[in-house]
Amino acid sequence: MKIISVVGARPNFMKIAPIIKEFSKYIKKGYNLEHSLVHTGQHYSPIMSEMLFQQLGLPEPDINLGIGSGSHGEQTGKIIIEFEKVLQEYNPDLIIVVGDVNSTIACALDAKKLGIKVAHIEAGLRSFDMDMPEEINRILTDAISDFLFITEKSAITNLSNEGVSQEKIHFVGNVMIDTLLSHLEKAKEKNMTKELGLISNEYVVVTLHRPSNVDNECSLESIGNVLAEISKNKTIVFPVHPRTRNKINEYNLDGLFSKENNILLTDPLPYLEFINIISSSYAVLTDSGGLQEETTVMGIPCLTLRENTERPSTINDGTNILVGLSPSNILNTYNQIDKSIKRKIPEKWDGKSAGRIVKIILEKFSVTTT
Ligand code: UD1
């Protein structure tokens, strides 16, 4: 059996790492299996890509399409053109795509039109907000995938409502949490908090990159003002995504997001260093999807600066609270954080999801030792 896994953007790397490790185990045991990794190059700067590959123990991609940045149409279109050539040359039996980025839908579409089976990991999540490019990518990818591996039960309802048949849906848990649990000890040994001069529980970590938050001058400035208020009591650490960095510069907001306001801006951090600072933070303010899940497992309060989430189990079970963009709502919720309340870890977020996924794939394709 020939399989191609696809990665493109930062969160994809954490999701595919445990899958590749799992396949390697079966390949070592002599299973009749060939696996290749394709990086579309959607994220290309060393800090957003290369360093994460190293830390996660990912093999060098067999192919890097080198697509880079561009408008959605341009980026998605270029990936479609280039990945089709790869499929024609390799002719795999299955491709695996993860998450909801432009690379996910582009590659799924190519494969499906060539009659190649598609497995989508992290299927069925819905924010019901079609202004999010990721929501469009999710719906379209799920509509054409053959195997839908889901992280939480809300996805069963979502997919059923869209007419996806039950036999395609597999509730396996969360591969991003596999990666978190297997790297947590190593991450805690890092010295990032010390290097940044942070005191445990006395700082708040912020990440922002959603176009709806950062591509709008008013929103970005309003968020900056909220952070300046919070930073009167706790240091703010803000590893800045390249998109957000560009916008802070463009809108001349450097004075607001500054050391003078007790807001520490850093480059995006490598995975282990990032988990290191999250693990002893007081709270997290974010618009990221993955971070809502990681904070839930680490028991760190997470205020999500969005009106919706496609990950309801992080709210129902975990530490996540949707606060939207209203400054008073963000500050009120922040002031009511109670770290003594114990929350649950969602079902099957136990570090064994990749094992479940690979087992299902090998069974469905009747792969055995040669
Ligand atoms: C993408 C994903 C988003 C995911 C996020 C994680 C889509 C539609 N969006 O958003 O779902 O949560 O990645 O980071 O696929 N840039 C660099 N270096 C890089 C990559 C990007 O400088 O390595 C800059 C470029 O100027 C680019 C901007 O960041 O224009 C945005 O990158 P892009 O890949 O378009 O989308 P993200 O905002 O990163």
Tab-separated table of N, CA and C and ligand atoms in Angstrom, residues 9-11 42-46 48-49 68-70 72 75 100-103 133-134 137 209-211 241-243 246 289, ligand 1:
chain	number	residue	atom	x	y	z
A	9	ALA	N	0.993	23.943	6.610
A	9	ALA	CA	1.146	25.067	7.522
A	9	ALA	C	1.417	24.564	8.938
A	10	ARG	N	1.913	25.465	9.774
A	10	ARG	CA	2.420	25.107	11.110
A	10	ARG	C	1.602	24.062	11.881
A	11	PRO	N	0.296	24.255	12.059
A	11	PRO	CA	-0.410	23.270	12.904
A	11	PRO	C	-0.469	21.879	12.288
A	42	GLN	N	3.371	25.885	2.121
A	42	GLN	CA	2.498	27.031	2.461
A	42	GLN	C	3.170	27.876	3.540
A	43	HIS	N	3.688	27.227	4.584
A	43	HIS	CA	4.566	27.912	5.538
A	43	HIS	C	5.999	27.510	5.212
A	44	TYR	N	6.875	28.495	5.107
A	44	TYR	CA	8.196	28.250	4.531
A	44	TYR	C	9.331	28.829	5.374
A	45	SER	N	9.028	29.812	6.257
A	45	SER	CA	10.162	30.411	6.968
A	45	SER	C	10.656	29.417	8.022
A	46	PRO	N	11.989	29.395	8.282
A	46	PRO	CA	12.562	28.381	9.182
A	46	PRO	C	11.805	28.287	10.502
A	48	MET	N	8.689	28.971	11.154
A	48	MET	CA	7.316	28.453	11.030
A	48	MET	C	7.322	26.994	10.547
A	49	SER	N	8.462	26.521	10.056
A	49	SER	CA	8.445	25.200	9.441
A	49	SER	C	9.635	24.325	9.867
A	68	GLY	N	4.614	28.681	-0.963
A	68	GLY	CA	4.759	30.000	-0.330
A	68	GLY	C	3.447	30.747	-0.171
A	69	SER	N	3.567	32.054	0.082
A	69	SER	CA	2.380	32.870	0.374
A	69	SER	C	1.683	33.322	-0.903
A	70	GLY	N	0.481	33.848	-0.725
A	70	GLY	CA	-0.275	34.388	-1.854
A	70	GLY	C	-1.709	34.572	-1.428
A	72	HIS	N	-5.685	33.618	-1.381
A	72	HIS	CA	-6.224	32.261	-1.217
A	72	HIS	C	-6.315	31.531	-2.547
A	75	GLN	N	-2.720	30.723	-3.823
A	75	GLN	CA	-2.044	29.685	-3.030
A	75	GLN	C	-2.700	28.320	-3.276
A	100	ASP	N	-7.416	22.176	8.486
A	100	ASP	CA	-8.343	23.004	7.707
A	100	ASP	C	-7.654	24.106	6.904
A	101	VAL	N	-6.390	23.898	6.574
A	101	VAL	CA	-5.678	24.973	5.870
A	101	VAL	C	-5.854	24.822	4.347
A	102	ASN	N	-5.362	25.790	3.611
A	102	ASN	CA	-5.559	25.738	2.161
A	102	ASN	C	-4.949	24.483	1.537
A	103	SER	N	-3.831	24.021	2.083
A	103	SER	CA	-3.194	22.800	1.561
A	103	SER	C	-4.129	21.594	1.709
A	133	PRO	N	-11.961	31.374	6.293
A	133	PRO	CA	-11.501	30.507	5.197
A	133	PRO	C	-11.386	29.049	5.630
A	134	GLU	N	-11.036	28.838	6.904
A	134	GLU	CA	-10.866	27.461	7.396
A	134	GLU	C	-12.189	26.687	7.385
A	137	ASN	N	-12.763	25.420	3.957
A	137	ASN	CA	-11.848	24.288	3.723
A	137	ASN	C	-12.341	23.013	4.411
A	209	HIS	N	-3.711	35.467	15.070
A	209	HIS	CA	-3.361	35.505	13.644
A	209	HIS	C	-4.577	35.487	12.712
A	210	ARG	N	-5.786	35.345	13.278
A	210	ARG	CA	-6.964	35.285	12.396
A	210	ARG	C	-7.115	36.598	11.647
A	211	PRO	N	-7.308	36.519	10.322
A	211	PRO	CA	-7.500	37.743	9.546
A	211	PRO	C	-8.583	38.640	10.156
A	241	HIS	N	2.847	35.949	15.134
A	241	HIS	CA	2.746	35.318	13.804
A	241	HIS	C	3.155	36.348	12.740
A	242	PRO	N	3.804	35.910	11.647
A	242	PRO	CA	4.271	36.875	10.628
A	242	PRO	C	3.156	37.799	10.107
A	243	ARG	N	1.959	37.215	9.918
A	243	ARG	CA	0.836	38.039	9.431
A	243	ARG	C	0.565	39.193	10.400
A	246	ASN	N	3.288	41.911	10.472
A	246	ASN	CA	3.137	42.846	9.337
A	246	ASN	C	2.060	43.883	9.626
A	289	GLY	N	-6.983	27.715	16.882
A	289	GLY	CA	-7.810	26.537	17.126
A	289	GLY	C	-7.090	25.549	18.025
B	1	UD1	C1	-2.634	29.571	7.990
B	1	UD1	C2	-3.958	28.830	7.923
B	1	UD1	C3	-4.625	28.858	9.292
B	1	UD1	C4	-3.697	28.355	10.378
B	1	UD1	C5	-2.421	29.179	10.328
B	1	UD1	C6	-1.432	28.739	11.385
B	1	UD1	C7	-5.178	28.864	5.772
B	1	UD1	C8	-6.334	29.432	5.085
B	1	UD1	N1	-4.873	29.429	6.954
B	1	UD1	O1	-2.933	30.951	8.221
B	1	UD1	O2	-5.759	28.025	9.257
B	1	UD1	O3	-4.317	28.465	11.640
B	1	UD1	O4	-1.840	29.050	9.027
B	1	UD1	O5	-0.289	29.520	11.371
B	1	UD1	O6	-4.580	27.936	5.281
B	1	UD1	N2	4.227	34.037	6.393
B	1	UD1	C9	5.580	34.108	6.659
B	1	UD1	N3	6.271	32.955	6.812
B	1	UD1	C10	5.683	31.744	6.693
B	1	UD1	C11	4.302	31.689	6.412
B	1	UD1	C12	3.580	32.831	6.269
B	1	UD1	O7	6.159	35.167	6.774
B	1	UD1	O8	6.359	30.728	6.831
B	1	UD1	C13	3.441	35.287	6.267
B	1	UD1	C14	3.191	35.693	4.862
B	1	UD1	O9	3.399	37.077	4.785
B	1	UD1	C15	1.710	35.410	4.645
B	1	UD1	C16	1.126	35.485	6.036
B	1	UD1	O10	2.198	35.107	6.911
B	1	UD1	O11	1.118	36.313	3.792
B	1	UD1	C17	-0.013	34.534	6.241
B	1	UD1	O12	0.317	33.203	5.874
B	1	UD1	P1	-0.788	32.204	5.260
B	1	UD1	O13	-0.219	30.859	5.036
B	1	UD1	O14	-1.454	32.870	4.138
B	1	UD1	O15	-1.911	32.115	6.349
B	1	UD1	P2	-1.855	32.076	7.916
B	1	UD1	O16	-2.397	33.350	8.424
B	1	UD1	O17	-0.520	31.632	8.420
